[in-house]
């Protein structure tokens, strides 16, 4: 049995001690301030670490075709868990550093027990460092990709909930516009509104802008296009609650709302519509 197979066996025989050493470092690490935020139990962390050590030890035996595949799978699975647990990536990377210290102590002990020369010890250290660096790279990459997908999904949900078409009668509906309107969100509002109005026989749509504090050029054009598109669908738009800043932007852009009913508040618009229907 060559020295690398002996090292493989040594690491796996000491997997529990390595893991406990890492858990102790984690427990005493004052920088890991939000560890209580993680849903991961100590038993779960212990099992995950066992898997990592086993995969890392495989780089030392020649009959393993591609140990990087196991390392990549581990990194991807754990990164998805940590994103779901909302553990900041800097804290996870800090624990990789502690893990490196824990396993290096055992590598040093192994080197002393087997009287390994400096050159061979450096080769072993390089193999281990390369393997862990590969894990960290794959973890960081997948953590980023998973976070971006999660943010995109959340943003889509926010967009869908932030501009609902709310029916108030069979022929009338309201869109409450709230918060900052960026071009992407405004485009979504435009598409969603037209789709809803195409599916329902609305005749009047009240655009309540009392919750909008400011808009830019592109957003104003999107809103104007929405009004024009609704007109083509046979839906009359009524602007409500437009504040002076928004009105000033519209004037500066030369957008003509002269053909669009404008009311100071949604309440006044609905009150006037009710009186008209009563007559």
PDB file of C-alpha atoms in Angstrom:
ATOM      1  CA  UNK A   1       0.000   0.000   0.000  1.00  0.00           C
ATOM      2  CA  UNK A   2       1.526   3.325  -1.039  1.00  0.00           C
ATOM      3  CA  UNK A   3       1.562   6.416   1.109  1.00  0.00           C
ATOM      4  CA  UNK A   4      -1.441   7.963  -0.633  1.00  0.00           C
ATOM      5  CA  UNK A   5      -3.667   4.964   0.115  1.00  0.00           C
ATOM      6  CA  UNK A   6      -2.460   5.090   3.713  1.00  0.00           C
ATOM      7  CA  UNK A   7      -3.381   8.773   3.842  1.00  0.00           C
ATOM      8  CA  UNK A   8      -6.806   7.969   2.385  1.00  0.00           C
ATOM      9  CA  UNK A   9      -7.410   5.419   5.144  1.00  0.00           C
ATOM     10  CA  UNK A  10      -6.011   7.725   7.822  1.00  0.00           C
ATOM     11  CA  UNK A  11      -8.344  10.575   6.863  1.00  0.00           C
ATOM     12  CA  UNK A  12     -11.407   8.333   6.785  1.00  0.00           C
ATOM     13  CA  UNK A  13     -10.460   6.720  10.104  1.00  0.00           C
ATOM     14  CA  UNK A  14     -10.241  10.187  11.656  1.00  0.00           C
ATOM     15  CA  UNK A  15     -13.261  11.740   9.970  1.00  0.00           C
ATOM     16  CA  UNK A  16     -15.059  12.109  13.306  1.00  0.00           C
ATOM     17  CA  UNK A  17     -12.116  13.844  15.015  1.00  0.00           C
ATOM     18  CA  UNK A  18     -11.627  16.222  12.062  1.00  0.00           C
ATOM     19  CA  UNK A  19     -15.309  17.105  12.068  1.00  0.00           C
ATOM     20  CA  UNK A  20     -15.457  17.697  15.813  1.00  0.00           C
ATOM     21  CA  UNK A  21     -12.374  19.919  15.596  1.00  0.00           C
ATOM     22  CA  UNK A  22     -14.095  21.967  12.907  1.00  0.00           C
ATOM     23  CA  UNK A  23     -17.366  22.165  14.877  1.00  0.00           C
ATOM     24  CA  UNK A  24     -15.457  23.432  17.912  1.00  0.00           C
ATOM     25  CA  UNK A  25     -13.800  26.127  15.771  1.00  0.00           C
ATOM     26  CA  UNK A  26     -17.194  27.078  14.382  1.00  0.00           C
ATOM     27  CA  UNK A  27     -18.698  27.302  17.856  1.00  0.00           C
ATOM     28  CA  UNK A  28     -15.904  29.568  19.077  1.00  0.00           C
ATOM     29  CA  UNK A  29     -15.746  31.706  15.944  1.00  0.00           C
ATOM     30  CA  UNK A  30     -16.995  35.151  16.998  1.00  0.00           C
ATOM     31  CA  UNK A  31     -17.308  36.215  13.348  1.00  0.00           C
ATOM     32  CA  UNK A  32     -19.991  33.605  12.773  1.00  0.00           C
ATOM     33  CA  UNK A  33     -22.523  35.938  14.337  1.00  0.00           C
ATOM     34  CA  UNK A  34     -25.647  34.673  12.579  1.00  0.00           C
ATOM     35  CA  UNK A  35     -25.153  30.949  13.028  1.00  0.00           C
ATOM     36  CA  UNK A  36     -28.449  30.834  14.888  1.00  0.00           C
ATOM     37  CA  UNK A  37     -30.186  31.938  11.690  1.00  0.00           C
ATOM     38  CA  UNK A  38     -29.290  28.679   9.980  1.00  0.00           C
ATOM     39  CA  UNK A  39     -31.800  25.860  10.141  1.00  0.00           C
ATOM     40  CA  UNK A  40     -28.954  23.366   9.911  1.00  0.00           C
ATOM     41  CA  UNK A  41     -28.644  21.278  13.072  1.00  0.00           C
ATOM     42  CA  UNK A  42     -25.293  20.127  14.418  1.00  0.00           C
ATOM     43  CA  UNK A  43     -26.088  16.586  13.281  1.00  0.00           C
ATOM     44  CA  UNK A  44     -26.808  17.844   9.769  1.00  0.00           C
ATOM     45  CA  UNK A  45     -23.572  19.836   9.685  1.00  0.00           C
ATOM     46  CA  UNK A  46     -21.690  16.791  10.956  1.00  0.00           C
ATOM     47  CA  UNK A  47     -23.141  14.577   8.211  1.00  0.00           C
ATOM     48  CA  UNK A  48     -22.367  17.163   5.534  1.00  0.00           C
ATOM     49  CA  UNK A  49     -18.796  17.425   6.763  1.00  0.00           C
ATOM     50  CA  UNK A  50     -18.383  13.653   6.740  1.00  0.00           C
ATOM     51  CA  UNK A  51     -19.408  13.659   3.082  1.00  0.00           C
ATOM     52  CA  UNK A  52     -16.963  16.447   2.263  1.00  0.00           C
ATOM     53  CA  UNK A  53     -14.050  14.711   3.985  1.00  0.00           C
ATOM     54  CA  UNK A  54     -14.813  11.443   2.230  1.00  0.00           C
ATOM     55  CA  UNK A  55     -14.949  13.175  -1.149  1.00  0.00           C
ATOM     56  CA  UNK A  56     -11.735  15.106  -0.466  1.00  0.00           C
ATOM     57  CA  UNK A  57      -9.886  11.952   0.600  1.00  0.00           C
ATOM     58  CA  UNK A  58     -10.710  10.339  -2.725  1.00  0.00           C
ATOM     59  CA  UNK A  59      -8.253  12.663  -4.477  1.00  0.00           C
ATOM     60  CA  UNK A  60      -5.403  10.689  -2.876  1.00  0.00           C
ATOM     61  CA  UNK A  61      -6.281   7.292  -4.388  1.00  0.00           C
ATOM     62  CA  UNK A  62      -5.540   6.564  -8.016  1.00  0.00           C
ATOM     63  CA  UNK A  63      -8.441   4.201  -8.660  1.00  0.00           C
ATOM     64  CA  UNK A  64     -10.899   7.055  -8.352  1.00  0.00           C
ATOM     65  CA  UNK A  65     -11.644   8.196 -11.914  1.00  0.00           C
ATOM     66  CA  UNK A  66     -12.805  11.743 -11.237  1.00  0.00           C
ATOM     67  CA  UNK A  67     -13.171  12.783  -7.571  1.00  0.00           C
ATOM     68  CA  UNK A  68     -14.044  16.307  -8.734  1.00  0.00           C
ATOM     69  CA  UNK A  69     -17.499  15.074  -9.734  1.00  0.00           C
ATOM     70  CA  UNK A  70     -18.269  14.166  -6.117  1.00  0.00           C
ATOM     71  CA  UNK A  71     -16.837  17.454  -4.896  1.00  0.00           C
ATOM     72  CA  UNK A  72     -18.928  19.401  -7.389  1.00  0.00           C
ATOM     73  CA  UNK A  73     -22.111  17.541  -6.405  1.00  0.00           C
ATOM     74  CA  UNK A  74     -21.437  18.206  -2.729  1.00  0.00           C
ATOM     75  CA  UNK A  75     -20.738  21.898  -3.359  1.00  0.00           C
ATOM     76  CA  UNK A  76     -23.943  22.349  -5.363  1.00  0.00           C
ATOM     77  CA  UNK A  77     -26.155  20.561  -2.841  1.00  0.00           C
ATOM     78  CA  UNK A  78     -24.761  22.464   0.145  1.00  0.00           C
ATOM     79  CA  UNK A  79     -24.839  25.824  -1.622  1.00  0.00           C
ATOM     80  CA  UNK A  80     -28.556  25.407  -2.343  1.00  0.00           C
ATOM     81  CA  UNK A  81     -29.167  24.561   1.312  1.00  0.00           C
ATOM     82  CA  UNK A  82     -27.238  27.597   2.537  1.00  0.00           C
ATOM     83  CA  UNK A  83     -29.097  29.919   0.164  1.00  0.00           C
ATOM     84  CA  UNK A  84     -32.380  28.483   1.431  1.00  0.00           C
ATOM     85  CA  UNK A  85     -31.226  28.973   5.031  1.00  0.00           C
ATOM     86  CA  UNK A  86     -30.184  32.575   4.180  1.00  0.00           C
ATOM     87  CA  UNK A  87     -26.654  32.046   5.492  1.00  0.00           C
ATOM     88  CA  UNK A  88     -24.379  34.812   4.095  1.00  0.00           C
ATOM     89  CA  UNK A  89     -21.725  33.470   1.770  1.00  0.00           C
ATOM     90  CA  UNK A  90     -18.923  35.217   3.651  1.00  0.00           C
ATOM     91  CA  UNK A  91     -19.773  33.189   6.742  1.00  0.00           C
ATOM     92  CA  UNK A  92     -19.737  29.924   4.832  1.00  0.00           C
ATOM     93  CA  UNK A  93     -16.378  30.776   3.275  1.00  0.00           C
ATOM     94  CA  UNK A  94     -15.075  31.521   6.758  1.00  0.00           C
ATOM     95  CA  UNK A  95     -16.075  28.013   7.823  1.00  0.00           C
ATOM     96  CA  UNK A  96     -14.213  26.568   4.830  1.00  0.00           C
ATOM     97  CA  UNK A  97     -11.144  28.298   6.263  1.00  0.00           C
ATOM     98  CA  UNK A  98     -11.734  26.719   9.679  1.00  0.00           C
ATOM     99  CA  UNK A  99     -12.231  23.337   8.057  1.00  0.00           C
ATOM    100  CA  UNK A 100      -8.913  23.709   6.234  1.00  0.00           C
ATOM    101  CA  UNK A 101      -7.170  24.367   9.569  1.00  0.00           C
ATOM    102  CA  UNK A 102      -8.817  21.332  11.173  1.00  0.00           C
ATOM    103  CA  UNK A 103      -7.801  18.891   8.463  1.00  0.00           C
ATOM    104  CA  UNK A 104      -4.308  20.361   8.114  1.00  0.00           C
ATOM    105  CA  UNK A 105      -3.614  19.496  11.754  1.00  0.00           C
ATOM    106  CA  UNK A 106      -4.310  15.844  10.938  1.00  0.00           C
ATOM    107  CA  UNK A 107      -2.232  15.999   7.766  1.00  0.00           C
ATOM    108  CA  UNK A 108       0.690  17.233   9.864  1.00  0.00           C
ATOM    109  CA  UNK A 109       0.198  14.406  12.364  1.00  0.00           C
ATOM    110  CA  UNK A 110       0.110  11.879   9.531  1.00  0.00           C
ATOM    111  CA  UNK A 111       3.298  13.309   8.012  1.00  0.00           C
ATOM    112  CA  UNK A 112       5.104  13.009  11.351  1.00  0.00           C
ATOM    113  CA  UNK A 113       3.922   9.453  11.987  1.00  0.00           C
ATOM    114  CA  UNK A 114       5.109   8.231   8.586  1.00  0.00           C
ATOM    115  CA  UNK A 115       8.235  10.390   8.411  1.00  0.00           C
ATOM    116  CA  UNK A 116       7.152  11.928   5.121  1.00  0.00           C
ATOM    117  CA  UNK A 117       9.754  14.090   3.451  1.00  0.00           C
ATOM    118  CA  UNK A 118       9.257  17.755   2.738  1.00  0.00           C
ATOM    119  CA  UNK A 119       8.783  17.282  -1.004  1.00  0.00           C
ATOM    120  CA  UNK A 120       6.142  14.574  -0.657  1.00  0.00           C
ATOM    121  CA  UNK A 121       4.436  16.509   2.147  1.00  0.00           C
ATOM    122  CA  UNK A 122       4.217  19.535  -0.130  1.00  0.00           C
ATOM    123  CA  UNK A 123       2.730  17.378  -2.901  1.00  0.00           C
ATOM    124  CA  UNK A 124       0.068  16.074  -0.503  1.00  0.00           C
ATOM    125  CA  UNK A 125      -0.658  19.593   0.727  1.00  0.00           C
ATOM    126  CA  UNK A 126      -0.968  20.863  -2.836  1.00  0.00           C
ATOM    127  CA  UNK A 127      -3.360  18.052  -3.784  1.00  0.00           C
ATOM    128  CA  UNK A 128      -5.550  18.812  -0.781  1.00  0.00           C
ATOM    129  CA  UNK A 129      -5.494  22.575  -1.306  1.00  0.00           C
ATOM    130  CA  UNK A 130      -6.357  22.196  -4.987  1.00  0.00           C
ATOM    131  CA  UNK A 131      -9.281  19.942  -4.105  1.00  0.00           C
ATOM    132  CA  UNK A 132     -10.668  22.295  -1.456  1.00  0.00           C
ATOM    133  CA  UNK A 133     -10.161  25.337  -3.684  1.00  0.00           C
ATOM    134  CA  UNK A 134     -12.176  23.511  -6.338  1.00  0.00           C
ATOM    135  CA  UNK A 135     -14.966  22.912  -3.793  1.00  0.00           C
ATOM    136  CA  UNK A 136     -14.953  26.576  -2.761  1.00  0.00           C
ATOM    137  CA  UNK A 137     -15.088  27.699  -6.391  1.00  0.00           C
ATOM    138  CA  UNK A 138     -17.991  25.388  -7.211  1.00  0.00           C
ATOM    139  CA  UNK A 139     -19.794  26.352  -4.004  1.00  0.00           C
ATOM    140  CA  UNK A 140     -19.421  30.103  -4.646  1.00  0.00           C
ATOM    141  CA  UNK A 141     -20.453  29.761  -8.282  1.00  0.00           C
ATOM    142  CA  UNK A 142     -23.564  27.728  -7.509  1.00  0.00           C
ATOM    143  CA  UNK A 143     -24.428  29.893  -4.482  1.00  0.00           C
ATOM    144  CA  UNK A 144     -24.396  32.962  -6.741  1.00  0.00           C
ATOM    145  CA  UNK A 145     -26.454  31.279  -9.476  1.00  0.00           C
ATOM    146  CA  UNK A 146     -29.007  29.981  -6.962  1.00  0.00           C
ATOM    147  CA  UNK A 147     -29.265  33.401  -5.293  1.00  0.00           C
ATOM    148  CA  UNK A 148     -29.860  35.115  -8.642  1.00  0.00           C
ATOM    149  CA  UNK A 149     -32.601  32.631  -9.541  1.00  0.00           C
ATOM    150  CA  UNK A 150     -34.216  33.144  -6.151  1.00  0.00           C
ATOM    151  CA  UNK A 151     -34.071  36.938  -6.468  1.00  0.00           C
ATOM    152  CA  UNK A 152     -35.539  36.746  -9.982  1.00  0.00           C
ATOM    153  CA  UNK A 153     -38.390  34.527  -8.764  1.00  0.00           C
ATOM    154  CA  UNK A 154     -39.090  36.856  -5.843  1.00  0.00           C
ATOM    155  CA  UNK A 155     -39.019  39.890  -8.122  1.00  0.00           C
ATOM    156  CA  UNK A 156     -41.532  38.278 -10.459  1.00  0.00           C
ATOM    157  CA  UNK A 157     -43.828  37.605  -7.505  1.00  0.00           C
ATOM    158  CA  UNK A 158     -43.425  41.183  -6.277  1.00  0.00           C
ATOM    159  CA  UNK A 159     -44.266  42.510  -9.733  1.00  0.00           C
ATOM    160  CA  UNK A 160     -47.371  40.357  -9.920  1.00  0.00           C
ATOM    161  CA  UNK A 161     -48.554  41.434  -6.477  1.00  0.00           C
ATOM    162  CA  UNK A 162     -47.586  45.100  -6.765  1.00  0.00           C
ATOM    163  CA  UNK A 163     -50.010  46.028  -9.552  1.00  0.00           C
ATOM    164  CA  UNK A 164     -53.121  43.869  -9.360  1.00  0.00           C
ATOM    165  CA  UNK A 165     -56.139  44.666 -11.503  1.00  0.00           C
ATOM    166  CA  UNK A 166     -58.867  44.848  -8.859  1.00  0.00           C
ATOM    167  CA  UNK A 167     -62.462  44.657 -10.143  1.00  0.00           C
ATOM    168  CA  UNK A 168     -64.972  46.891  -8.352  1.00  0.00           C
ATOM    169  CA  UNK A 169     -67.919  46.203 -10.688  1.00  0.00           C
ATOM    170  CA  UNK A 170     -68.446  44.037 -13.724  1.00  0.00           C
ATOM    171  CA  UNK A 171     -67.302  46.917 -15.929  1.00  0.00           C
ATOM    172  CA  UNK A 172     -64.815  48.785 -13.716  1.00  0.00           C
ATOM    173  CA  UNK A 173     -61.458  47.970 -12.142  1.00  0.00           C
ATOM    174  CA  UNK A 174     -58.646  49.681 -10.254  1.00  0.00           C
ATOM    175  CA  UNK A 175     -54.856  49.434 -10.525  1.00  0.00           C
ATOM    176  CA  UNK A 176     -53.152  50.809  -7.398  1.00  0.00           C
ATOM    177  CA  UNK A 177     -49.632  51.881  -8.390  1.00  0.00           C
ATOM    178  CA  UNK A 178     -47.381  52.048  -5.335  1.00  0.00           C
ATOM    179  CA  UNK A 179     -43.700  52.804  -4.769  1.00  0.00           C
ATOM    180  CA  UNK A 180     -40.911  53.488  -7.210  1.00  0.00           C
ATOM    181  CA  UNK A 181     -41.734  52.596 -10.788  1.00  0.00           C
ATOM    182  CA  UNK A 182     -38.648  51.447 -12.661  1.00  0.00           C
ATOM    183  CA  UNK A 183     -38.783  50.620 -16.390  1.00  0.00           C
ATOM    184  CA  UNK A 184     -38.805  46.840 -15.855  1.00  0.00           C
ATOM    185  CA  UNK A 185     -41.627  46.949 -13.328  1.00  0.00           C
ATOM    186  CA  UNK A 186     -43.623  49.399 -15.441  1.00  0.00           C
ATOM    187  CA  UNK A 187     -43.247  47.167 -18.486  1.00  0.00           C
ATOM    188  CA  UNK A 188     -44.562  44.238 -16.447  1.00  0.00           C
ATOM    189  CA  UNK A 189     -47.511  46.342 -15.266  1.00  0.00           C
ATOM    190  CA  UNK A 190     -48.262  47.277 -18.857  1.00  0.00           C
ATOM    191  CA  UNK A 191     -48.214  43.673 -20.080  1.00  0.00           C
ATOM    192  CA  UNK A 192     -50.145  42.316 -17.085  1.00  0.00           C
ATOM    193  CA  UNK A 193     -52.826  45.016 -17.288  1.00  0.00           C
ATOM    194  CA  UNK A 194     -53.436  44.571 -20.987  1.00  0.00           C
ATOM    195  CA  UNK A 195     -53.685  40.817 -20.536  1.00  0.00           C
ATOM    196  CA  UNK A 196     -56.216  41.187 -17.715  1.00  0.00           C
ATOM    197  CA  UNK A 197     -58.298  43.735 -19.606  1.00  0.00           C
ATOM    198  CA  UNK A 198     -58.301  41.520 -22.675  1.00  0.00           C
ATOM    199  CA  UNK A 199     -59.700  38.655 -20.596  1.00  0.00           C
ATOM    200  CA  UNK A 200     -62.387  40.676 -18.786  1.00  0.00           C
ATOM    201  CA  UNK A 201     -64.997  43.045 -20.246  1.00  0.00           C
ATOM    202  CA  UNK A 202     -63.852  46.133 -18.361  1.00  0.00           C
ATOM    203  CA  UNK A 203     -64.985  49.472 -19.724  1.00  0.00           C
ATOM    204  CA  UNK A 204     -63.205  51.747 -17.242  1.00  0.00           C
ATOM    205  CA  UNK A 205     -59.861  51.336 -15.520  1.00  0.00           C
ATOM    206  CA  UNK A 206     -58.808  53.657 -12.697  1.00  0.00           C
ATOM    207  CA  UNK A 207     -55.032  54.129 -12.458  1.00  0.00           C
ATOM    208  CA  UNK A 208     -54.470  55.206  -8.871  1.00  0.00           C
ATOM    209  CA  UNK A 209     -51.089  56.972  -8.787  1.00  0.00           C
ATOM    210  CA  UNK A 210     -51.344  58.392  -5.279  1.00  0.00           C
ATOM    211  CA  UNK A 211     -48.632  55.984  -4.108  1.00  0.00           C
ATOM    212  CA  UNK A 212     -46.159  57.016  -6.829  1.00  0.00           C
ATOM    213  CA  UNK A 213     -43.791  59.771  -5.757  1.00  0.00           C
ATOM    214  CA  UNK A 214     -41.694  60.157  -8.893  1.00  0.00           C
ATOM    215  CA  UNK A 215     -41.225  58.739 -12.386  1.00  0.00           C
ATOM    216  CA  UNK A 216     -38.609  59.044 -15.081  1.00  0.00           C
ATOM    217  CA  UNK A 217     -38.860  59.514 -18.832  1.00  0.00           C
ATOM    218  CA  UNK A 218     -39.080  55.849 -19.788  1.00  0.00           C
ATOM    219  CA  UNK A 219     -41.654  55.060 -17.111  1.00  0.00           C
ATOM    220  CA  UNK A 220     -43.848  57.981 -18.210  1.00  0.00           C
ATOM    221  CA  UNK A 221     -43.765  56.734 -21.798  1.00  0.00           C
ATOM    222  CA  UNK A 222     -44.738  53.226 -20.662  1.00  0.00           C
ATOM    223  CA  UNK A 223     -47.725  54.614 -18.787  1.00  0.00           C
ATOM    224  CA  UNK A 224     -48.771  56.686 -21.767  1.00  0.00           C
ATOM    225  CA  UNK A 225     -48.449  53.645 -24.026  1.00  0.00           C
ATOM    226  CA  UNK A 226     -50.565  51.666 -21.556  1.00  0.00           C
ATOM    227  CA  UNK A 227     -53.330  54.262 -21.748  1.00  0.00           C
ATOM    228  CA  UNK A 228     -53.203  54.261 -25.549  1.00  0.00           C
ATOM    229  CA  UNK A 229     -53.257  50.458 -25.680  1.00  0.00           C
ATOM    230  CA  UNK A 230     -56.213  50.308 -23.295  1.00  0.00           C
ATOM    231  CA  UNK A 231     -58.044  52.767 -25.528  1.00  0.00           C
ATOM    232  CA  UNK A 232     -57.549  50.420 -28.472  1.00  0.00           C
ATOM    233  CA  UNK A 233     -59.097  47.646 -26.373  1.00  0.00           C
ATOM    234  CA  UNK A 234     -62.118  49.849 -25.671  1.00  0.00           C
ATOM    235  CA  UNK A 235     -61.138  50.507 -22.067  1.00  0.00           C
ATOM    236  CA  UNK A 236     -61.301  54.108 -20.804  1.00  0.00           C
ATOM    237  CA  UNK A 237     -58.460  55.068 -18.490  1.00  0.00           C
ATOM    238  CA  UNK A 238     -58.933  57.452 -15.561  1.00  0.00           C
ATOM    239  CA  UNK A 239     -55.819  58.856 -13.868  1.00  0.00           C
ATOM    240  CA  UNK A 240     -56.206  59.443 -10.140  1.00  0.00           C
ATOM    241  CA  UNK A 241     -54.011  60.962  -7.449  1.00  0.00           C
ATOM    242  CA  UNK A 242     -51.178  62.210  -9.668  1.00  0.00           C
ATOM    243  CA  UNK A 243     -48.795  64.281  -7.572  1.00  0.00           C
ATOM    244  CA  UNK A 244     -47.137  67.503  -8.837  1.00  0.00           C
ATOM    245  CA  UNK A 245     -43.746  65.878  -9.517  1.00  0.00           C
ATOM    246  CA  UNK A 246     -45.261  63.239 -11.772  1.00  0.00           C
ATOM    247  CA  UNK A 247     -47.406  65.839 -13.523  1.00  0.00           C
ATOM    248  CA  UNK A 248     -44.363  68.041 -14.104  1.00  0.00           C
ATOM    249  CA  UNK A 249     -42.415  65.174 -15.694  1.00  0.00           C
ATOM    250  CA  UNK A 250     -45.326  64.469 -18.030  1.00  0.00           C
ATOM    251  CA  UNK A 251     -45.477  68.126 -19.082  1.00  0.00           C
ATOM    252  CA  UNK A 252     -41.708  68.296 -19.664  1.00  0.00           C
ATOM    253  CA  UNK A 253     -41.928  65.220 -21.876  1.00  0.00           C
ATOM    254  CA  UNK A 254     -44.737  66.743 -23.851  1.00  0.00           C
ATOM    255  CA  UNK A 255     -47.099  63.900 -23.002  1.00  0.00           C
ATOM    256  CA  UNK A 256     -50.645  64.997 -23.694  1.00  0.00           C
ATOM    257  CA  UNK A 257     -53.189  63.730 -21.183  1.00  0.00           C
ATOM    258  CA  UNK A 258     -55.887  66.113 -22.397  1.00  0.00           C
ATOM    259  CA  UNK A 259     -58.005  63.211 -23.649  1.00  0.00           C
ATOM    260  CA  UNK A 260     -57.620  61.268 -20.402  1.00  0.00           C
ATOM    261  CA  UNK A 261     -59.940  61.975 -17.451  1.00  0.00           C
ATOM    262  CA  UNK A 262     -57.847  63.071 -14.470  1.00  0.00           C
ATOM    263  CA  UNK A 263     -59.146  63.133 -10.905  1.00  0.00           C
ATOM    264  CA  UNK A 264     -57.419  64.440  -7.796  1.00  0.00           C
ATOM    265  CA  UNK A 265     -58.109  61.254  -5.839  1.00  0.00           C
ATOM    266  CA  UNK A 266     -59.491  57.792  -6.438  1.00  0.00           C
ATOM    267  CA  UNK A 267     -62.290  58.590  -4.000  1.00  0.00           C
ATOM    268  CA  UNK A 268     -63.450  61.541  -6.093  1.00  0.00           C
ATOM    269  CA  UNK A 269     -63.279  59.481  -9.271  1.00  0.00           C
ATOM    270  CA  UNK A 270     -65.394  56.672  -7.802  1.00  0.00           C
ATOM    271  CA  UNK A 271     -67.818  59.126  -6.200  1.00  0.00           C
ATOM    272  CA  UNK A 272     -68.338  60.893  -9.523  1.00  0.00           C
ATOM    273  CA  UNK A 273     -68.791  57.577 -11.327  1.00  0.00           C
ATOM    274  CA  UNK A 274     -71.359  56.505  -8.727  1.00  0.00           C
ATOM    275  CA  UNK A 275     -73.312  59.725  -9.099  1.00  0.00           C
ATOM    276  CA  UNK A 276     -73.250  59.364 -12.863  1.00  0.00           C
ATOM    277  CA  UNK A 277     -74.532  55.813 -12.666  1.00  0.00           C
ATOM    278  CA  UNK A 278     -77.253  56.936 -10.244  1.00  0.00           C
ATOM    279  CA  UNK A 279     -78.563  59.422 -12.766  1.00  0.00           C
TER     280      UNK A 279
END
